[in-house]
Structures are given as structure tokens and as C-alpha cells.
mmCIF file of C-alpha atoms in Angstrom:
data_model
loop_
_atom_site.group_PDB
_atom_site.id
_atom_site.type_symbol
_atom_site.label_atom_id
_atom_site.label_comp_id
_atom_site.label_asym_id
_atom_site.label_seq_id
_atom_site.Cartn_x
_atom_site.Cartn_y
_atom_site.Cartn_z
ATOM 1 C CA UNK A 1 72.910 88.090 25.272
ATOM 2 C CA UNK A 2 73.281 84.190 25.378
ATOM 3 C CA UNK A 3 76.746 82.896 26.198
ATOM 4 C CA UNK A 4 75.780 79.367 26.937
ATOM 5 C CA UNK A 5 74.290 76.564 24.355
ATOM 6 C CA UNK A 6 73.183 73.364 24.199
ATOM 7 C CA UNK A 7 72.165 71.981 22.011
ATOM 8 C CA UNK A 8 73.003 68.120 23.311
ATOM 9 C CA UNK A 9 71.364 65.217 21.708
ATOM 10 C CA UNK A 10 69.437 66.778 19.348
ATOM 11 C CA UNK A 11 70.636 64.827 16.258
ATOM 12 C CA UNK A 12 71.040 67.606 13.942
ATOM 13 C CA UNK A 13 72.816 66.111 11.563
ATOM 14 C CA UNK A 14 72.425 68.631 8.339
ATOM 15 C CA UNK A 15 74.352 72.385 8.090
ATOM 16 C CA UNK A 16 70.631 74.205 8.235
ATOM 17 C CA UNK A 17 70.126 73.189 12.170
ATOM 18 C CA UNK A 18 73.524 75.274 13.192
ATOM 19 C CA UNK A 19 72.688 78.115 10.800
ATOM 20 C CA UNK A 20 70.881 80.410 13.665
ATOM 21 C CA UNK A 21 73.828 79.902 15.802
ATOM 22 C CA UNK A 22 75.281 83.571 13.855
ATOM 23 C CA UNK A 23 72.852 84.901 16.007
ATOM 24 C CA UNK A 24 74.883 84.193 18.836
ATOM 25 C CA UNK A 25 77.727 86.326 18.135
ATOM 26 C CA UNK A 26 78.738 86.862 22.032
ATOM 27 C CA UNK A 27 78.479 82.918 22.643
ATOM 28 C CA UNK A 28 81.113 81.416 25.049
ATOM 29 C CA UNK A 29 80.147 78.235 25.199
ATOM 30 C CA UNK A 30 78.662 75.940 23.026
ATOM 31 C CA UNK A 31 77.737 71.861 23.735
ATOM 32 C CA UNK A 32 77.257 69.902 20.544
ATOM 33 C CA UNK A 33 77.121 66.382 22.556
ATOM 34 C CA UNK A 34 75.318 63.266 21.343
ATOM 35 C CA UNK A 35 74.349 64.492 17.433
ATOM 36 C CA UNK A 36 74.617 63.131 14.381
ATOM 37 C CA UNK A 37 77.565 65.990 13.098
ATOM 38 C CA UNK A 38 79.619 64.971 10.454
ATOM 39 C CA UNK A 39 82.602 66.715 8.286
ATOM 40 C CA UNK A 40 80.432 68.946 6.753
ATOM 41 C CA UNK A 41 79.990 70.594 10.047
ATOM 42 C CA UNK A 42 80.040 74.022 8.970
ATOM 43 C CA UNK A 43 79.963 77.032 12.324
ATOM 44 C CA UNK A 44 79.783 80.324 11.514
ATOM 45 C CA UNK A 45 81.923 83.050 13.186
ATOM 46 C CA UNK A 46 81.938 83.061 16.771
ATOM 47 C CA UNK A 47 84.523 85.174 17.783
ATOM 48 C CA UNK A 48 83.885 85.042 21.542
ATOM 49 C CA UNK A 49 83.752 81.410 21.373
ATOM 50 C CA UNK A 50 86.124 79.885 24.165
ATOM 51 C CA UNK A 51 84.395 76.346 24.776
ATOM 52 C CA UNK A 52 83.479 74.026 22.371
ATOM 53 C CA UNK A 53 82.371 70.292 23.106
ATOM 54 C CA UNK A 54 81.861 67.999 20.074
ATOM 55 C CA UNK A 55 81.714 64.554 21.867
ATOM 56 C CA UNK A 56 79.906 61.426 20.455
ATOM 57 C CA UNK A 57 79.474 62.998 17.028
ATOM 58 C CA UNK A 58 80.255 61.825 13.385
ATOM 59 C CA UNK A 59 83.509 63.877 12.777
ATOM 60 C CA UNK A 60 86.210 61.499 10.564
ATOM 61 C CA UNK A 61 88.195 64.523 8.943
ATOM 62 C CA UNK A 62 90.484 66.045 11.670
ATOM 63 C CA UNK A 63 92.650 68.553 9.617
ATOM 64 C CA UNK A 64 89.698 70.403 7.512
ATOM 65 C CA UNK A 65 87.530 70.195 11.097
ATOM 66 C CA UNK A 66 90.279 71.986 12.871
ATOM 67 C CA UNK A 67 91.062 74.786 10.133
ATOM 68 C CA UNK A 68 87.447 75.623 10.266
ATOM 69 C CA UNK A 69 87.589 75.900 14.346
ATOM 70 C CA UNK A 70 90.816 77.969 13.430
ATOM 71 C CA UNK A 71 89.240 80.179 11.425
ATOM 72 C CA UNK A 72 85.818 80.480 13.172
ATOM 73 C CA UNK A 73 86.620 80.468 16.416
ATOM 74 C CA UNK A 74 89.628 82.387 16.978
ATOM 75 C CA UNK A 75 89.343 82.809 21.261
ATOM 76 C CA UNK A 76 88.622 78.668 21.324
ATOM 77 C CA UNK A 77 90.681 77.261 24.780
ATOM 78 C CA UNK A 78 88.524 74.382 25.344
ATOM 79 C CA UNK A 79 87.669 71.501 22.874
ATOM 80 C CA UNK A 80 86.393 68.280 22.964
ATOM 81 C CA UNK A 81 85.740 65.686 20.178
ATOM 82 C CA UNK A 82 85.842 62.226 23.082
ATOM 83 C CA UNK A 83 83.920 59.620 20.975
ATOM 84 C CA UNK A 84 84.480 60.809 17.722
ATOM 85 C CA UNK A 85 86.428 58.591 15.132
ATOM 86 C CA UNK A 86 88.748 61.778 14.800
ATOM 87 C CA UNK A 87 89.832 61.517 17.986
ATOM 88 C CA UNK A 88 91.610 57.836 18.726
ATOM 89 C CA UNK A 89 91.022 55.816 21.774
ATOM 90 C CA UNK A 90 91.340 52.766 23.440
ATOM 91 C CA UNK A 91 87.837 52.675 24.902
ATOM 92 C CA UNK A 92 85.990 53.536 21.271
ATOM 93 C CA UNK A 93 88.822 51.292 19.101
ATOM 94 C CA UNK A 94 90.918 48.541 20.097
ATOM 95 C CA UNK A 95 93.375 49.696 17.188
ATOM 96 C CA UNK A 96 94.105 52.854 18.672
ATOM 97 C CA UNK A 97 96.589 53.103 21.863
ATOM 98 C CA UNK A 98 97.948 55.411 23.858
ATOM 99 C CA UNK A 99 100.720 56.297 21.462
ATOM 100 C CA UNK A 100 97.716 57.253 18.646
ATOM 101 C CA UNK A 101 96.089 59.519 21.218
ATOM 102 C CA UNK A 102 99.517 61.612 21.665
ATOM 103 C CA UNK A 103 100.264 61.798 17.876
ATOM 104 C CA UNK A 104 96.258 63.479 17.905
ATOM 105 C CA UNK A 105 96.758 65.793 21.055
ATOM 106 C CA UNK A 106 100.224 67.276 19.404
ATOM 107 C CA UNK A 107 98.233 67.515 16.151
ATOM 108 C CA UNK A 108 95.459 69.535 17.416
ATOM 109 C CA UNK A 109 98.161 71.931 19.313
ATOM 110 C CA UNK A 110 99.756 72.326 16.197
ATOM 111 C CA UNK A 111 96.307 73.902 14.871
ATOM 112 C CA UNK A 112 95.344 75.178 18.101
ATOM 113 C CA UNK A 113 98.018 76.519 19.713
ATOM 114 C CA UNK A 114 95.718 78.803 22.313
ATOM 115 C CA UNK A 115 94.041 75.312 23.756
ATOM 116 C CA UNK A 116 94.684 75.286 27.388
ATOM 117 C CA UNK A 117 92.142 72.451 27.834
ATOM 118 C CA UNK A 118 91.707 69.109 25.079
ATOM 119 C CA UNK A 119 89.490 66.654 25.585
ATOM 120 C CA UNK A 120 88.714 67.268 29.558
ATOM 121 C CA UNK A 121 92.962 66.955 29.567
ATOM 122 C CA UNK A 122 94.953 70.103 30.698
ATOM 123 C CA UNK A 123 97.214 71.218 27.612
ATOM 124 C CA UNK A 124 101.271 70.411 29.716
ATOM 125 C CA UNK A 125 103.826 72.534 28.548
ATOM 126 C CA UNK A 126 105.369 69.487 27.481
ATOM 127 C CA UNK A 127 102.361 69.214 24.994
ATOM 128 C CA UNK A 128 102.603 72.504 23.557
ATOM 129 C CA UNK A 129 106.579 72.763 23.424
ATOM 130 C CA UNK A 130 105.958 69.200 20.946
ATOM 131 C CA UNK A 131 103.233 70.718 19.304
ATOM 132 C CA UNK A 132 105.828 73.459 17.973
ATOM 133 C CA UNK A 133 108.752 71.110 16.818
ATOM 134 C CA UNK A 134 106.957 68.101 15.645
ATOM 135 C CA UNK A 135 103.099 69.267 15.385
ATOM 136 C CA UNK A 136 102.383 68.952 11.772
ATOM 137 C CA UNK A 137 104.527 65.830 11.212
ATOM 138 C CA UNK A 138 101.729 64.056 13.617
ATOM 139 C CA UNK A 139 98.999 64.263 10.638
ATOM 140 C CA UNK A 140 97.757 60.620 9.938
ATOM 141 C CA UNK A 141 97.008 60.237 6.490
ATOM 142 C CA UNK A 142 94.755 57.583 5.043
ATOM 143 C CA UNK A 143 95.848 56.252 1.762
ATOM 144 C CA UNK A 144 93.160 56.527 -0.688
ATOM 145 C CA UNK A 145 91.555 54.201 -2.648
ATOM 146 C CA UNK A 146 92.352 54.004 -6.389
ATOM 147 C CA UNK A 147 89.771 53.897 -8.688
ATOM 148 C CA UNK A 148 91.554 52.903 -11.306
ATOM 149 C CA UNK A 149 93.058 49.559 -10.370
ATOM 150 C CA UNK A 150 90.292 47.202 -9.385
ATOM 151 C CA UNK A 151 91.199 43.576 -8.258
ATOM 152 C CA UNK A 152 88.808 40.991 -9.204
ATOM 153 C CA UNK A 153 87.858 38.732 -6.222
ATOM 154 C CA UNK A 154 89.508 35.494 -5.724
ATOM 155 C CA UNK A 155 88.104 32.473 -7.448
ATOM 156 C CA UNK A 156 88.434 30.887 -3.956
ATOM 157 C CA UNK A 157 88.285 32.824 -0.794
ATOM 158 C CA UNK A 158 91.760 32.326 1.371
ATOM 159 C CA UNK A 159 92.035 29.942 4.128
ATOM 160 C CA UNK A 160 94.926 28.926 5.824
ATOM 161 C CA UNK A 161 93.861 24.926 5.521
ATOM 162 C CA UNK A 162 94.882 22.960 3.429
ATOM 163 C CA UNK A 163 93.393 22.142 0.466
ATOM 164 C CA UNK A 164 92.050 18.504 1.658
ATOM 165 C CA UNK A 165 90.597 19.873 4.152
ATOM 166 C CA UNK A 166 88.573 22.665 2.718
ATOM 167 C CA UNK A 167 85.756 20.220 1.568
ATOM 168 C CA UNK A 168 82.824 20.827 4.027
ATOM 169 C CA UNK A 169 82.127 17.242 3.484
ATOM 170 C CA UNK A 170 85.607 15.875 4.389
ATOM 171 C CA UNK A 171 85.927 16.142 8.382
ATOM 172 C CA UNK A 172 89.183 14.681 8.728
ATOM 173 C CA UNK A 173 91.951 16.357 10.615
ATOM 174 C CA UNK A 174 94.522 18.516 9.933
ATOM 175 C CA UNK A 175 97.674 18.494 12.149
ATOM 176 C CA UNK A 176 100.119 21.070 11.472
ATOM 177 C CA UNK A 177 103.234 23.105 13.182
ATOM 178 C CA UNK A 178 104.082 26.378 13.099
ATOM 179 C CA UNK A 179 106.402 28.746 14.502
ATOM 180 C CA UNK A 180 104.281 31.390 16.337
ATOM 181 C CA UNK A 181 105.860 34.856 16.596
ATOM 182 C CA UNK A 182 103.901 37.556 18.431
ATOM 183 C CA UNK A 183 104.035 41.152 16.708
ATOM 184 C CA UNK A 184 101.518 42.790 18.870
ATOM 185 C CA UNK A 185 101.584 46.375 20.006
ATOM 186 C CA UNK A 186 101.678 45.525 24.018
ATOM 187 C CA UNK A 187 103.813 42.534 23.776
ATOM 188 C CA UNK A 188 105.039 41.391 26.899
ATOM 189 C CA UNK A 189 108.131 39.749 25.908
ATOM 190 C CA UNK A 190 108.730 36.153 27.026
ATOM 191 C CA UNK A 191 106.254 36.182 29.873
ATOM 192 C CA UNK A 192 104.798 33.403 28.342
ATOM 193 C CA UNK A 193 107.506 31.103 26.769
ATOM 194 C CA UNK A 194 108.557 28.197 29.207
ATOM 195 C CA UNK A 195 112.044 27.562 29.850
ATOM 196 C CA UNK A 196 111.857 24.420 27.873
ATOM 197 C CA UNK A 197 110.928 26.254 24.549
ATOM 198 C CA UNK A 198 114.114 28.318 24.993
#
């Protein structure tokens, strides 16, 4: 009996590649690395299953990915989805911070509570005592599009020149002042502001 797979950088990117895996019933752990996996991932019972790694992978759709795993793979203490635009990071987005990366963790303990290991990260105590109070509040939700209001594009595109200057042909230049306030995420205060603009 098999308890270790594979199946790394294969690119299997549709459901029929993953099918034979239900032969595999006693499987422990299973490395899905470097494919082409997507949301309609699709596992079938592995009961026995205690590792899974999902890294550099397709995987959007974090809740319905994790009710599967919940369902599927009941004994699951390891996962890993590193590189996946499920999982938010610094390194693969430079949207995402640290802050994003907490809000996922506490989500995934929510619908994992047996993890003792997430995304090569020991699960604290900390983690999991979070995961209980505020777990499913960490959800991020993407609004979706409506299909049924449709703006037309703009007649002219938006530019913050002014109008004289928007003619490719006209290269005068444009002088103008503005009052610069930073909103940023890691703002370092007034680090930067001299005395003299106080």
C-alpha cells in the first residue's frame, strides 16, 4: 500500500488526471506542487490523508476548496497552498501584507480546526484560540460583477492634465501644486516631511 505521492509538476490541470488517486485509499501524503489545479479541483475520499501540499497551483476559491478538504480529507494536519492566489502574500502580490496573510491563516483554522501545520508555519495556540472566536468573520468576499448595469466607456480616457495640455501636439508645460497626502498601508509617518513644511 502507497502512502506517499507525487505527483509534482505534472500540469494536470483537468479532474480526470486525479481520478485514480481513489485507489489510494491508505495515502498519507500527497504533493500536488507546480500543476496547473484550479477550483474545480475535485479529490476523492482519502480518509488517511494527513499531508497535503498544493503550492504553485491555480486555486482562487478558498471557502469551496477548503469544504471539499473538510469533507474529503477528514485526518488532514498539514496543508499547503504557498503560491496560490488563495493564499495572500507579500512575495506573490504587492497588495497583500502581513495583516491579509493572518485574516487567511485564522480562516483556514476556522475550516480546519485539526491543522497543526499551514503553509510550512506551526498552527500557535494563539492561532487556533482566534480561529474559534473570530474564524468565519475572516472570509474575504469579492464583490461581484453586475451584469446588469454596464457603463459605457468614457468619450475621453481620464488624465489628471489639464485640458491644454492633453494635445500630443502642444508640448508646453504644465505647472501645478498640490497637497500630497500619503494613505499607504506601511506609512512611516513624517519620516520624510522637513521641519520647514511643518
Amino acid at each position: 500500500m502507497e502512502k506517499y505521492l507525487s505527483l509534482s509538476g505534472n500540469h494536470s490541470s483537468n479532474k480526470r488526471s486525479l481520478e485514480g488517486l481513489s485507489a489510494f485509499g491508505s495515502l498519507e501524503e500527497l504533493i500536488l506542487d507546480n500543476n496547473l489545479l484550479g477550483n474545480d479541483l475535485v479529490l476523492p475520499g482519502l480518509p488517511r490523508l494527513h499531508t497535503l501540499t498544493l503550492n504553485k497551483n491555480q486555486i482562487t476559491d478558498l471557502e469551496s476548496l477548503l469544504d471539499h478538504l473538510a469533507e474529503v480529507t477528514p485526518a488532514l494536519e498539514y496543508l499547503s497552498l504557498l503560491g496560490n492566489v488563495a493564499c495572500p502574500n507579500e512575495l506573490i502580490s504587492l497588495e497583500k501584507d502581513e495583516e491579509d496573510y493572518k485574516r487567511y491563516r485564522c480562516f483556514v483554522l476556522h475550516k480546519l480546526p485539526n491543522l497543526k501545520f499551514l503553509d510550512a508555519r506551526k498552527v500557535t495556540r494563539k492561532e487556533r484560540e482566534e480561529a474559534l472566536v473570530r474564524g468565519s468573520f475572516m472570509k474575504v468576499v469579492k464583490p461581484k460583477a453586475s451584469s446588469d448595469h454596464v457603463e459605457a466607456p468614457p468619450e475621453h480616457p481620464y488624465t489628471p492634465l489639464p485640458s491644454a495640455s492633453r494635445d500630443l501636439t502642444n508640448h508646453r508645460g504644465v505647472l501645478g501644486k498640490c497637497r500630497y497626502v500619503y494613505y499607504g498601508k506601511n506609512s512611516e509617518g513624517n519620516r520624510f516631511i522637513r521641519d520647514d513644511q511643518l
